[in-house]
């Protein structure tokens, strides 16, 4: 099994090599063909020049002699071709020996399908429209290349080869670099996924990528790791809290009953009443858990009706004023009368929400404290705001306050409660498409805002 880095590198290199080879072949063929066309054009012009020379020589001398064309012999030897001058009856006047060319050329280095085969071409020599002779031009290749031509063609091929080699080096280097850019964050995310599957939720990927999709993937996995860690913390806390909440009343019952059975504590009406209160408290915990289960399974039935929140809060505040007075807490209600505060919902469940929120405010506000209830509207919502200056909530506890059986620091744990109230509140509000927001500072107080959709 190959790593993603190796696989990407191989694919990129193979693709690049294939592309470069194809380009090289096409470039080489194109250059060779164009160069051959160029040389053929040069050769044809040479033929025309040779014929023109003999025409001018005949016009100048009026006849053929054994010296006619001697001036072209040196050029012909240097150009690797052979000349033979014939008169009008095709009798040789003078000529060059083709074998003399073999001593000065390398036939094996010639290009073309007929390299090394001696061929001739015959051209007419005309003066005043009359054929006065012929010239045979012979050569050992269809296209004649001088040493400079061969050097030029060889240099082109060497340049192409050098370019291919340099391009391959650059592409291999770039392939290795970019494959690393792709593979490193993917490999880190893969390792992180394996680590998460093994239960190591503290794993975090810090290797950033400048590729948007890979960076989104890395951030998503980091967020997933955070949520898994959060859920694992909640799971452990839930098990601990359930154990604590159930063990406490059972221990009280067991210890007191054993003491009564052993005669250490007399069986009295007060003692039995105390044990009954523990049983009731335990039963209330079970009932709350069952209620929470109904909400979470969405099996609970709600009776929707039009609710006037201002009337509901005014009515309920009278009941809570008594509890506030007992702790010497200032309790104030602020409801502007120039607005209508109507929502659709289950009245009993909305009451339960307000009971839990107001009970918590009174419970966690010390004597001589202050509690205010405000009801007002914005553009889209009706807002119920409960503000107190109680003991507040620690910042590290705020994310967990709506979790089952969660209770914060020791100062809050010393106050009676089972940690289910706010969980039920949140579930009820979700059924009503409402939202709750809690802001708090330790020792400074808590602000709870509930947003309801108003009737238009």
Short mmCIF file of C-alpha atoms in Angstrom, two decimals, residues 17 33 80 105 108 116 143 189 206 214 228 230 259 308 310 391 432 441 449 454:
data_model
loop_
_atom_site.label_atom_id
_atom_site.label_comp_id
_atom_site.label_asym_id
_atom_site.label_seq_id
_atom_site.Cartn_x
_atom_site.Cartn_y
_atom_site.Cartn_z
CA UNK A 17 6.96 12.69 -18.48
CA UNK A 33 10.42 18.52 -41.39
CA UNK A 80 29.01 17.07 -51.74
CA UNK A 105 31.87 12.56 -46.83
CA UNK A 108 26.45 6.85 -42.56
CA UNK A 116 24.29 6.36 -49.39
CA UNK A 143 18.85 16.35 -49.42
CA UNK A 189 -6.10 14.57 9.25
CA UNK A 206 -1.90 22.48 13.68
CA UNK A 214 -7.88 21.01 2.72
CA UNK A 228 -16.30 14.72 20.68
CA UNK A 230 -17.16 18.00 24.83
CA UNK A 259 -30.03 2.94 62.59
CA UNK A 308 -50.95 36.64 26.77
CA UNK A 310 -48.03 39.99 30.14
CA UNK A 391 -23.96 34.34 42.99
CA UNK A 432 -42.10 26.43 20.80
CA UNK A 441 -20.55 36.60 35.84
CA UNK A 449 -33.32 36.20 27.95
CA UNK A 454 -44.81 37.12 18.31
#
